[in-house]
mmCIF file of C-alpha atoms in Angstrom:
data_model
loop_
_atom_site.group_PDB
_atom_site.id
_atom_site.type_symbol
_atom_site.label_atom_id
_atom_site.label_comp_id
_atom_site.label_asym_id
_atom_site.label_seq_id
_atom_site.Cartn_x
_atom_site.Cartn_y
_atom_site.Cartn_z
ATOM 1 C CA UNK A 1 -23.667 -43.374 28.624
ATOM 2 C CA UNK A 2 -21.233 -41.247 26.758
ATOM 3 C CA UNK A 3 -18.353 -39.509 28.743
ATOM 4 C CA UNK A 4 -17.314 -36.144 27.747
ATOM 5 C CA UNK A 5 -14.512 -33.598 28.994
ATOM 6 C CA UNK A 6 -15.591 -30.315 29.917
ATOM 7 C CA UNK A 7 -14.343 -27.061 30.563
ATOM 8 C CA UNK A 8 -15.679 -24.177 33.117
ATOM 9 C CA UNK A 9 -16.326 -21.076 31.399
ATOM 10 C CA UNK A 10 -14.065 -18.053 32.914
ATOM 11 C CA UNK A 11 -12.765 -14.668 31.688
ATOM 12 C CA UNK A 12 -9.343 -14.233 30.620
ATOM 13 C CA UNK A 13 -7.216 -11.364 28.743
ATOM 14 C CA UNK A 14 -7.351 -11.337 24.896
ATOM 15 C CA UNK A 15 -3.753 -11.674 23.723
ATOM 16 C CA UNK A 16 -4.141 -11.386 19.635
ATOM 17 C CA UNK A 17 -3.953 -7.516 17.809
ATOM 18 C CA UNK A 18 -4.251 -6.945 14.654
ATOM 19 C CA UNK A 19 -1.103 -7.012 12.556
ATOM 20 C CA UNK A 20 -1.175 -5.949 8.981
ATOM 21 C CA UNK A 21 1.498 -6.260 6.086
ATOM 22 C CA UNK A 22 2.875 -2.932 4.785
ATOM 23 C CA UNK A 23 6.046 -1.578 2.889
ATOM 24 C CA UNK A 24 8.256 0.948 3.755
ATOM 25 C CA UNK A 25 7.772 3.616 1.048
ATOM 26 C CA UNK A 26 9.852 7.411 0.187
ATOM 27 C CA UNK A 27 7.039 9.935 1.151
ATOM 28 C CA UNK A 28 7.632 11.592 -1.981
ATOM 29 C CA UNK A 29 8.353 9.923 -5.093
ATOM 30 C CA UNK A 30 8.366 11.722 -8.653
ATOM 31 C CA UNK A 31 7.208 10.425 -12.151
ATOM 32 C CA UNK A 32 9.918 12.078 -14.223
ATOM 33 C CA UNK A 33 9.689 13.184 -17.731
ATOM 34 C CA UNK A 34 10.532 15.655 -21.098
ATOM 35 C CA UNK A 35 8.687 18.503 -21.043
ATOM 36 C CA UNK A 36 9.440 18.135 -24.996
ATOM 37 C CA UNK A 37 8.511 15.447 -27.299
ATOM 38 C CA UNK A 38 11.375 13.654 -29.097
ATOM 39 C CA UNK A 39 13.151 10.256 -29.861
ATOM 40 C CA UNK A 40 15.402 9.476 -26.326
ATOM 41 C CA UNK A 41 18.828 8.597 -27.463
ATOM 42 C CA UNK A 42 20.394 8.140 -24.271
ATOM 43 C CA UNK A 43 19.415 6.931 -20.858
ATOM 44 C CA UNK A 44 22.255 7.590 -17.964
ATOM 45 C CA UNK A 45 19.941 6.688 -14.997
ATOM 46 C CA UNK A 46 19.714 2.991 -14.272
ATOM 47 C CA UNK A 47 17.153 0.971 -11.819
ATOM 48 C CA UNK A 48 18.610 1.543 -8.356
ATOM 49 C CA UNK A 49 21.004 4.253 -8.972
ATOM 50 C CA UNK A 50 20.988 6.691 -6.106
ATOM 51 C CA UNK A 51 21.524 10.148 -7.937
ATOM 52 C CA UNK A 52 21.738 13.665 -6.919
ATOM 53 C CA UNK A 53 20.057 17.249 -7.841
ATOM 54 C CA UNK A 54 20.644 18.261 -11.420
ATOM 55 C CA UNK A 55 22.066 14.838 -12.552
ATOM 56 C CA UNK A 56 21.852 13.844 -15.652
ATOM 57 C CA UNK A 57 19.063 11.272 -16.143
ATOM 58 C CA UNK A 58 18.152 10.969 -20.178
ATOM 59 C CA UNK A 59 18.424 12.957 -22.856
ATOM 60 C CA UNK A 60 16.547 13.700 -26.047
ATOM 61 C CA UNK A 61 17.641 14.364 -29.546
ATOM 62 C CA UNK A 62 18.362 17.895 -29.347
ATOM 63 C CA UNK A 63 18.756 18.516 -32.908
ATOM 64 C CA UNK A 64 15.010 20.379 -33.860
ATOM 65 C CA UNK A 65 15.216 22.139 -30.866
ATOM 66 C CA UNK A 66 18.592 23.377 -32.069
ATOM 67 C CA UNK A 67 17.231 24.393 -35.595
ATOM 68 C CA UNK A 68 14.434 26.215 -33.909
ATOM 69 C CA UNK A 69 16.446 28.150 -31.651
ATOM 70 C CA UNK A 70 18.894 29.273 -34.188
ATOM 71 C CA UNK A 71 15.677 30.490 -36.731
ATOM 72 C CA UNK A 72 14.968 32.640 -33.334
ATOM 73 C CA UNK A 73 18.363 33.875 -33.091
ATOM 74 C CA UNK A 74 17.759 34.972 -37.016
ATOM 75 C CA UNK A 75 14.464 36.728 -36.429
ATOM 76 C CA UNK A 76 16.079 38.325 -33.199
ATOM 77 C CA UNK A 77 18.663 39.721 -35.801
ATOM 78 C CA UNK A 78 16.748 40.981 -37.812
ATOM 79 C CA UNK A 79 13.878 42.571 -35.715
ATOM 80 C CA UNK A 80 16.854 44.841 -34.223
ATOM 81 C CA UNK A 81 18.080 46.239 -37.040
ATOM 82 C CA UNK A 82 14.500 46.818 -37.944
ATOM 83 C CA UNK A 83 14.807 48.634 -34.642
ATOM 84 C CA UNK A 84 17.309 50.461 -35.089
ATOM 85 C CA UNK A 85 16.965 51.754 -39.001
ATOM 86 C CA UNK A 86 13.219 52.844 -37.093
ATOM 87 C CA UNK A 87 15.499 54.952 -34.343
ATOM 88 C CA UNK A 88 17.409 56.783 -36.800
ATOM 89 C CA UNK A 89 14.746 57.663 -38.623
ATOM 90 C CA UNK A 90 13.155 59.047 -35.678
ATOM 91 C CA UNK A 91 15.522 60.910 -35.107
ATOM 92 C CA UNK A 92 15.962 62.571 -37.682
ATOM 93 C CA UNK A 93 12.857 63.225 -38.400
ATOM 94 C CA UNK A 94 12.716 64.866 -35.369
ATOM 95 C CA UNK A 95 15.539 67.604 -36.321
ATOM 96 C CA UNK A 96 13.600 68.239 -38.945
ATOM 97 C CA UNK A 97 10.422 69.105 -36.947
ATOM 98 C CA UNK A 98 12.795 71.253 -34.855
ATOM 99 C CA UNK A 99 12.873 73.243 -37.619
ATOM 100 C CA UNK A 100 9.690 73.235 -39.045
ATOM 101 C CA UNK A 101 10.612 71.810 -42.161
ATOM 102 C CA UNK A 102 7.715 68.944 -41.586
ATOM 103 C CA UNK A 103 4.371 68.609 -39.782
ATOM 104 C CA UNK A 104 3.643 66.962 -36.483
ATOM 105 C CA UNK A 105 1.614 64.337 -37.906
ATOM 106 C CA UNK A 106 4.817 62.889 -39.616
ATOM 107 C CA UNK A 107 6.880 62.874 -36.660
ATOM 108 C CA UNK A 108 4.102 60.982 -34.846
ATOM 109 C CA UNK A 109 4.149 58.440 -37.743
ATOM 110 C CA UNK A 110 7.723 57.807 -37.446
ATOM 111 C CA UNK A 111 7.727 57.617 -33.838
ATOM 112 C CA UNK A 112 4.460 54.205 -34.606
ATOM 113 C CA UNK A 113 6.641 53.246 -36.863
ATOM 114 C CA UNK A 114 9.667 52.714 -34.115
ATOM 115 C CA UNK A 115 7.736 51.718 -31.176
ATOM 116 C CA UNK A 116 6.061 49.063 -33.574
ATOM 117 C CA UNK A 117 10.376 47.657 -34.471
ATOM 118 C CA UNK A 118 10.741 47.786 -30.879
ATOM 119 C CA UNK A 119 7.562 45.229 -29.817
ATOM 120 C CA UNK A 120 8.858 43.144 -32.796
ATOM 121 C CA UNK A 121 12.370 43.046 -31.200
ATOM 122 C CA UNK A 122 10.662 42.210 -27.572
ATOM 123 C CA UNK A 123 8.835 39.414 -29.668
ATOM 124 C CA UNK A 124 11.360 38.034 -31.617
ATOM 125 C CA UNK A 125 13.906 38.029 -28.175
ATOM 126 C CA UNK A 126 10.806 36.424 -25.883
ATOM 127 C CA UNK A 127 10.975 33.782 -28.405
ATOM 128 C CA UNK A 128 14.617 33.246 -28.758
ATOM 129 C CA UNK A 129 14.503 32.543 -24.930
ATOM 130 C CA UNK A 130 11.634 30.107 -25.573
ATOM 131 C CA UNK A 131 12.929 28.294 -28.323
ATOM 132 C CA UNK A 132 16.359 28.172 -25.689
ATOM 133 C CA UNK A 133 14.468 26.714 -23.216
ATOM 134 C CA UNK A 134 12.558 24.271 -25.440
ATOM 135 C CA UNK A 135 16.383 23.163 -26.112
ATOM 136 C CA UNK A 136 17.558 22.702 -22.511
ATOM 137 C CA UNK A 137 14.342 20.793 -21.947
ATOM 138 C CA UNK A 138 15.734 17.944 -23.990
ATOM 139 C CA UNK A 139 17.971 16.885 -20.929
ATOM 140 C CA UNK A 140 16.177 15.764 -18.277
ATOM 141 C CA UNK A 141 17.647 16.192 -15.002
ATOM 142 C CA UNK A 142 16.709 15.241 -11.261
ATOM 143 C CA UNK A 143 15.070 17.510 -9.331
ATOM 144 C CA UNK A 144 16.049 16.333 -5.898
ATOM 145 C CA UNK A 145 18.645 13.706 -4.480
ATOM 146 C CA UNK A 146 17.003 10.241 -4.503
ATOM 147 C CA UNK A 147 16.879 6.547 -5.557
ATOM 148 C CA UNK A 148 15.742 5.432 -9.392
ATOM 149 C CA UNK A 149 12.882 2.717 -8.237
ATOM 150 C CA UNK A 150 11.529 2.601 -12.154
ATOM 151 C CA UNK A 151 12.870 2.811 -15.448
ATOM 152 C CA UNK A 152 9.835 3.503 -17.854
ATOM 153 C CA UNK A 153 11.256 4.487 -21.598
ATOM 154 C CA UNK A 154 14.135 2.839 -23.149
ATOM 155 C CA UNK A 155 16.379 4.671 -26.069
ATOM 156 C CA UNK A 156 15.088 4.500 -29.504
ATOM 157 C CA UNK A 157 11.736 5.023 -28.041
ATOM 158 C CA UNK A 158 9.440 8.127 -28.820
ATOM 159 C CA UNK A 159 7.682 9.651 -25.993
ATOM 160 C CA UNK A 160 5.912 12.691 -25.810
ATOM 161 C CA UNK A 161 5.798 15.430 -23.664
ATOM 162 C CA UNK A 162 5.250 14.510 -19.858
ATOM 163 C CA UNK A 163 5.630 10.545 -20.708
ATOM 164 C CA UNK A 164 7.345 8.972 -17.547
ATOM 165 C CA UNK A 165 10.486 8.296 -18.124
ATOM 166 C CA UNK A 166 12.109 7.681 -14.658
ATOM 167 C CA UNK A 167 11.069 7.590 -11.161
ATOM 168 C CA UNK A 168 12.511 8.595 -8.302
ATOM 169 C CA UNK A 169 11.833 7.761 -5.023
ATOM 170 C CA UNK A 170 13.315 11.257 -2.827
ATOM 171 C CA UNK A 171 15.296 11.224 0.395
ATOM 172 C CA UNK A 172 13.836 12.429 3.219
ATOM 173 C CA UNK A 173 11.498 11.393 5.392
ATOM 174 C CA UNK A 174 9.669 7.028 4.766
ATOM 175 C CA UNK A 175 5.878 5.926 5.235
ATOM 176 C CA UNK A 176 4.820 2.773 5.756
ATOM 177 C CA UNK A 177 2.080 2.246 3.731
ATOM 178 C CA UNK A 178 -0.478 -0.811 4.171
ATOM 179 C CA UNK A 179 -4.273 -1.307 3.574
ATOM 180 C CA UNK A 180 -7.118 -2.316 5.994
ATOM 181 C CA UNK A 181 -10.485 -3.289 5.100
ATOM 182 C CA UNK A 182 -13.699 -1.043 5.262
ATOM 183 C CA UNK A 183 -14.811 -2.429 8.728
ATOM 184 C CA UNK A 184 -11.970 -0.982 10.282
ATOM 185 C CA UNK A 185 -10.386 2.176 8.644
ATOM 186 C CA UNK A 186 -12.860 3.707 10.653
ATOM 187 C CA UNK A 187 -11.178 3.081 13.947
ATOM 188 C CA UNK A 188 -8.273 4.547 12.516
ATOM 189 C CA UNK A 189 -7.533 8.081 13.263
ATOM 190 C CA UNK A 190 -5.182 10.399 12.056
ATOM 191 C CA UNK A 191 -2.209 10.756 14.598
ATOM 192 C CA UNK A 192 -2.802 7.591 15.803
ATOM 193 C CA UNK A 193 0.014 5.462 16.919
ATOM 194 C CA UNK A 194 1.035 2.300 15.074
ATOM 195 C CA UNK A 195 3.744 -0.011 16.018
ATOM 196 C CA UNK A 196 6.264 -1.361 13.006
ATOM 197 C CA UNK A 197 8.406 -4.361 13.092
ATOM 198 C CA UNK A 198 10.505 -5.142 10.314
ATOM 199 C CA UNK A 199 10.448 -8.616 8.728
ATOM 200 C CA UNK A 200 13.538 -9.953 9.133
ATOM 201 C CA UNK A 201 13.387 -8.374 12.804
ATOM 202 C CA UNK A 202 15.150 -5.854 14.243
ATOM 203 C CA UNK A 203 13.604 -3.158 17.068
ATOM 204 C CA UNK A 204 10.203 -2.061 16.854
ATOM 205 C CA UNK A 205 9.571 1.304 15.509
ATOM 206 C CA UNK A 206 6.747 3.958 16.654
ATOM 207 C CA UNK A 207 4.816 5.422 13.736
ATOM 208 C CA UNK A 208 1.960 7.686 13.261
ATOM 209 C CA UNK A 209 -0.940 7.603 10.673
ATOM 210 C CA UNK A 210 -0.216 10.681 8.633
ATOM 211 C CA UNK A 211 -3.187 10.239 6.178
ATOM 212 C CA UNK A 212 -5.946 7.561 5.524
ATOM 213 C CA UNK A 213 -7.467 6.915 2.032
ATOM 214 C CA UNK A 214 -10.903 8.804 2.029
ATOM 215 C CA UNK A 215 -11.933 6.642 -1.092
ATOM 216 C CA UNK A 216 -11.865 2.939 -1.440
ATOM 217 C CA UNK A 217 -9.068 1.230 -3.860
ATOM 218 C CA UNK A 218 -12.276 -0.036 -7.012
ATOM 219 C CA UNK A 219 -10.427 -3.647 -7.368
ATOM 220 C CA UNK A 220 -9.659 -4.297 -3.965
ATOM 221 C CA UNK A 221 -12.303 -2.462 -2.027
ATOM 222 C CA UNK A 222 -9.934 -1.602 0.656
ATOM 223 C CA UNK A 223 -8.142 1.517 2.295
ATOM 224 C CA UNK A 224 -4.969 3.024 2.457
ATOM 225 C CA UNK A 225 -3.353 4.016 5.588
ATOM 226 C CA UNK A 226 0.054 5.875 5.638
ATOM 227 C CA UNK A 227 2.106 5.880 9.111
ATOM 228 C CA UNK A 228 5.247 8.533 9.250
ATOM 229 C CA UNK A 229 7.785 6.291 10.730
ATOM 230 C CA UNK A 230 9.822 7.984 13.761
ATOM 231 C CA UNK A 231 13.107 7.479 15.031
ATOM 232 C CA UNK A 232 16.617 6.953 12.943
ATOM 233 C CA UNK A 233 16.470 3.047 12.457
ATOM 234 C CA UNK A 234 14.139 3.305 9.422
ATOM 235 C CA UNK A 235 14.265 0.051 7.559
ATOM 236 C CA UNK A 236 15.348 0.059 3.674
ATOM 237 C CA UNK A 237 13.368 1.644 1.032
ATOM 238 C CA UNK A 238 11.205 -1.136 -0.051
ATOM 239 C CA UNK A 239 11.545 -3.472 2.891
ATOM 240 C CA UNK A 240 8.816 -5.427 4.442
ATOM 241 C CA UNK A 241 7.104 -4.770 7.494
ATOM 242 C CA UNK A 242 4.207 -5.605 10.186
ATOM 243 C CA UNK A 243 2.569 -2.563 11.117
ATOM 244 C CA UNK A 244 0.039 -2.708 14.372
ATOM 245 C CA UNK A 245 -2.425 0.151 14.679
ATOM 246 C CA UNK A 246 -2.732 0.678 18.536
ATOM 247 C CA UNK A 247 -6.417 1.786 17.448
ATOM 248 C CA UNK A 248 -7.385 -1.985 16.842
ATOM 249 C CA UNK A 249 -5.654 -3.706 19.395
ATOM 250 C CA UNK A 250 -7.551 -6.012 21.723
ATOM 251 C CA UNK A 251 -4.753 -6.888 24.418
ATOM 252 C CA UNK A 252 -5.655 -7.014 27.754
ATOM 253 C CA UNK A 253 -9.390 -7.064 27.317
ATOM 254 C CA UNK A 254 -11.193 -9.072 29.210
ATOM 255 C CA UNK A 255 -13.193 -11.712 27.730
ATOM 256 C CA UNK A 256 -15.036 -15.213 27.569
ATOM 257 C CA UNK A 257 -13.169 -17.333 25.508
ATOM 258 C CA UNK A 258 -13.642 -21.345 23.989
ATOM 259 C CA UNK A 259 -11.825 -23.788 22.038
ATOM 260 C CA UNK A 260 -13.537 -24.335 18.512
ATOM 261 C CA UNK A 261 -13.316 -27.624 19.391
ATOM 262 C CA UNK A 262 -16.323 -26.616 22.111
ATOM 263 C CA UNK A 263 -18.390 -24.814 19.219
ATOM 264 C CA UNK A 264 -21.367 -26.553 16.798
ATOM 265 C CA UNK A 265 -23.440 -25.494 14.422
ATOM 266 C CA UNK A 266 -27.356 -25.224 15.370
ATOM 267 C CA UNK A 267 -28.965 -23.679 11.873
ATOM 268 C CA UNK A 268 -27.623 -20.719 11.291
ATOM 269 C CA UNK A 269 -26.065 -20.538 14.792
ATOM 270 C CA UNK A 270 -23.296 -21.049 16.813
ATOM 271 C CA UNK A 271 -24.156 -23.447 20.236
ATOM 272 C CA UNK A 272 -22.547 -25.140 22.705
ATOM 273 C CA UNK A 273 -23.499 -27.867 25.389
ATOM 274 C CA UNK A 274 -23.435 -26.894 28.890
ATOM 275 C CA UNK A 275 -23.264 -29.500 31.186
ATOM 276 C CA UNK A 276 -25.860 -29.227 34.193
ATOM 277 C CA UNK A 277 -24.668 -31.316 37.386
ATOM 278 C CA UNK A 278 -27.574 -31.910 38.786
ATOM 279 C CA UNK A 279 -28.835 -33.921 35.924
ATOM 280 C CA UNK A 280 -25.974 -35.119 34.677
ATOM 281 C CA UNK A 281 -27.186 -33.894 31.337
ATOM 282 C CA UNK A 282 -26.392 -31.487 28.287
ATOM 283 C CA UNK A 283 -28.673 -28.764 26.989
ATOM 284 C CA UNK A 284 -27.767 -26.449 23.744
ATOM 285 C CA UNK A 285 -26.951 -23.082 24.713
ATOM 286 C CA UNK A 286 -26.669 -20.328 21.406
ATOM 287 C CA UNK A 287 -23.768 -18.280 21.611
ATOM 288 C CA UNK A 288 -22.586 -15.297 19.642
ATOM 289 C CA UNK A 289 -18.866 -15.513 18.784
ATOM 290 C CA UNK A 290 -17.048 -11.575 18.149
ATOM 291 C CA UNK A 291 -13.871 -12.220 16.743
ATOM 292 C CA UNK A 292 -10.658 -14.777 17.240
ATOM 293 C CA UNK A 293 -8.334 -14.611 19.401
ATOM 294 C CA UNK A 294 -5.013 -16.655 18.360
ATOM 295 C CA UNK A 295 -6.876 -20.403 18.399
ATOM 296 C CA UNK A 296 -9.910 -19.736 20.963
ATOM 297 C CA UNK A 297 -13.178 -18.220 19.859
ATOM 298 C CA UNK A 298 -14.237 -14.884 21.676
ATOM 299 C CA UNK A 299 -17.793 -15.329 23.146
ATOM 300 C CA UNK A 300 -20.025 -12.031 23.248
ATOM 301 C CA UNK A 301 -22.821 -13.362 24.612
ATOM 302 C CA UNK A 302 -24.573 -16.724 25.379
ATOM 303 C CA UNK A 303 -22.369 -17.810 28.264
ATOM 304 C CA UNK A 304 -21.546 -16.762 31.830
ATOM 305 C CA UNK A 305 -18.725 -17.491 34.159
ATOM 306 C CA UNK A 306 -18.584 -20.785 36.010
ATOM 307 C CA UNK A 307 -21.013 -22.514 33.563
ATOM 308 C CA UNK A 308 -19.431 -25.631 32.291
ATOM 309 C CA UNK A 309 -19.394 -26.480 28.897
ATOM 310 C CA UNK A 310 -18.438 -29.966 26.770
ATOM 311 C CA UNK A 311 -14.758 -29.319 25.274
ATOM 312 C CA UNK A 312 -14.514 -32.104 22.559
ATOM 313 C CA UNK A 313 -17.188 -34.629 20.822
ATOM 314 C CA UNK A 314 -20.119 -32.235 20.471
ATOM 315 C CA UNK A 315 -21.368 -33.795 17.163
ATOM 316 C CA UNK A 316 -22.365 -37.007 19.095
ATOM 317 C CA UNK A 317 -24.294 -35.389 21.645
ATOM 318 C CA UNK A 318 -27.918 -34.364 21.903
ATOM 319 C CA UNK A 319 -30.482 -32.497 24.306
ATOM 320 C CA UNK A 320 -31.143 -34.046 27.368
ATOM 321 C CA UNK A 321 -28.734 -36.683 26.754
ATOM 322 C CA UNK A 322 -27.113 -38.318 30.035
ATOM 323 C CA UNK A 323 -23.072 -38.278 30.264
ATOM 324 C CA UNK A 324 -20.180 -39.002 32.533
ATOM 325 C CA UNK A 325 -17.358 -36.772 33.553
ATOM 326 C CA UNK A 326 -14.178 -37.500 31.737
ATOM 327 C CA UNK A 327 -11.727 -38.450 34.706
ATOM 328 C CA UNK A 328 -8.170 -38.955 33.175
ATOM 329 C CA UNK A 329 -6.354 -41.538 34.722
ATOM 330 C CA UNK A 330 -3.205 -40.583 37.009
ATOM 331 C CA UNK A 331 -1.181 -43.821 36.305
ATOM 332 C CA UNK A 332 -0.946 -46.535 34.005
ATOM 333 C CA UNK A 333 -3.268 -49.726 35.202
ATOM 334 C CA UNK A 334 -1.101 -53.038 36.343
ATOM 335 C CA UNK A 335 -0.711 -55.214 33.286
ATOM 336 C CA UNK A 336 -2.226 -58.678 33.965
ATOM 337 C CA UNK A 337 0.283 -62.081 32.786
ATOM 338 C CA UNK A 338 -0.796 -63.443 30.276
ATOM 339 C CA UNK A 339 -2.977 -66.724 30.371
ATOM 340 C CA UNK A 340 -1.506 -69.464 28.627
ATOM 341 C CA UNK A 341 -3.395 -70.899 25.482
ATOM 342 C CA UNK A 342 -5.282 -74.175 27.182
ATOM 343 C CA UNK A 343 -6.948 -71.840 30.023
ATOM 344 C CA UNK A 344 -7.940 -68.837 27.342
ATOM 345 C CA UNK A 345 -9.068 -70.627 24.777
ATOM 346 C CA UNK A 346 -12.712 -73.124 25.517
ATOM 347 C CA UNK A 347 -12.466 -75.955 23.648
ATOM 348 C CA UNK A 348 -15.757 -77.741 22.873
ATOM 349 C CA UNK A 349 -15.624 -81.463 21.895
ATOM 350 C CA UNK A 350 -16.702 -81.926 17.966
ATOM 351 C CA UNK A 351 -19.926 -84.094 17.636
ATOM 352 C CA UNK A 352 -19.232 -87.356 16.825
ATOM 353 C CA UNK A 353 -19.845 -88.073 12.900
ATOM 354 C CA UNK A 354 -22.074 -90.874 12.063
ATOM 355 C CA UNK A 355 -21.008 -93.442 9.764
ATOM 356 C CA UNK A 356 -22.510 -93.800 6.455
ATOM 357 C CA UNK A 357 -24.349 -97.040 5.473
ATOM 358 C CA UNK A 358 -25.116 -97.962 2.182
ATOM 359 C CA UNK A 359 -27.917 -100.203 1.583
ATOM 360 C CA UNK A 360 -27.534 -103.017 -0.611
#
């Protein structure tokens, strides 16, 4: 008769949540680039720099742009004398229709003629101001005080317009940003609280989810959540953190709870013996098991309080089978001394060995 150690089924308070790994992130970090194409000659911003508004981050060669804008000066030139020979020619054709010395038809001519120089002039000054602009857009500058967390073009390199160049992660306000798989983002709510410890410690930090992917990421199939992080102790751009959605926390739930050690597989289930007294025998019982909960299994259904159950050694038992209660001894059993070697050892006399006779 095998003797087994059981256990009597009870409800206790789950004590595991679920903790997930994140990374403290800037809420809003830019992709910089030209709005020009070109060949970068010089790059002033460096991984890691912290740089302010309308700093110097790259530049392109400026030399095309230069050309360009100095053809539009040119045209602007000569678009206003245009302009202005069209004026005074106006003008005096317009004494001379005071006095009737030509017809209104040529005065209106004239006047097409002048309005004509002036649109050219508008043109040709619109343009200069592009072709200036198209010039200052060969220096690329930061928008917004910040930290350089990528360096994506080198000098030398061609790029064209709206290539990343540099990006900038902006001061303000930090997200921690972590993923949860699709079983669960839909316990989490927007506004929700989350708790955030930092990985090489410090206080915990309150958050709240301030937006949930609404798609799934295609290679990992899971979700993004991003908490805003409260308080003035935000950790480091970058750092490492434990975020725990309040949403999916199971502490303080009641709950039946077993060892694995209790648990066997029965064909696609998941049993366990239960130990009747009467009998002193085992029966299967199926369980269904919800979740973990640190080492223990959580039971959802299958058991009931005060049933008792066999804790170790299931995978030599079988139904029906008869067993004995594990007692564990309180003390250590008195050593007996030790028999000497003539009274533990039986010795039996050989059998005498019969002498050999040869016959002659």
């Amino acid at each position: 008769m095998r003797s087994v150690k059981l256990l009597t089924v009870g409800v206790g308070a789950l004590q595991s949540s679920l903790e997930y790994s994140g990374e403290v992130r800037a809420r809003v970090e830019s992709r910089l680039g030209f709005r020009v194409a070109g060949k970068i000659v010089q790059r002033q911003a460096e991984l890691g720099q912290r740089v302010r508004a309308g700093q110097v981050l790259a530049q392109l060669d400026p030399k095309d742009y230069q050309l360009a804008a100095d053809a539009a000066r040119a045209q602007l030139a000569s678009a206003t004398t245009q302009r202005d020979l069209a004026a005074a020619d106006f003008k005096r054709y317009q004494a001379l229709k005071d006095q009737n010395f030509i017809s209104g038809a040529e005065l209106e001519r004239r006047d097409a003629t002048l309005k004509a120089a002036q649109a050219t002039l508008d043109q040709a000054r619109a343009q200069l101001s592009s072709q200036g602009n198209q010039a200052a857009y060969t220096t690329l500058v930061a928008d917004a005080p910040g930290v350089v967390t990528g360096i994506e073009a080198e000098p030398g390199q061609v790029v064209s317009a709206g290539t990343p160049v540099v990006r900038i992660a902006q001061d303000g306000a930090r997200d921690v940003v972590f993923v949860v798989p699709e079983d669960k983002v839909a316990q989490i709510a927007q506004g929700s609280e989350v708790a955030v410890r930092g990985w090489s410690g410090g206080a915990m930090l309150s958050g709240r989810v301030r937006e949930v992917a609404a798609s799934a990421d295609p290679a990992t199939r899971t979700y993004q959540v991003k908490v805003a992080l409260e308080g003035a102790q935000v950790p480091p751009l970058g750092a490492t953190v434990y975020a725990t959605p309040k949403a999916l926390s199971h502490e303080g739930i009641a709950a039946i709870k077993l060892p694995t050690s209790a648990l066997r597989q029965e064909g696609q289930a998941t049993a366990v013996w239960v130990y009747d007294p009467a009998t002193s025998t085992v029966k299967s019982q199926v369980v269904r098991i919800a979740t973990a909960d640190g080492n223990e299994a959580v039971v959802a259904s299958g058991l009931t309080p005060g049933m008792q159950v066999v804790a170790t050694g299931v995978h030599v038992l079988s139904p029906g089978q008869k067993v004995t209660v594990y007692q564990q001894k309180t003390g250590a059993a008195p050593v007996p001394k030790a028999q000497t070697a003539t009274d533990s050892v039986a010795i039996t006399p050989e059998p005498p060995v019969a002498a050999a006779s040869s016959a002659k």
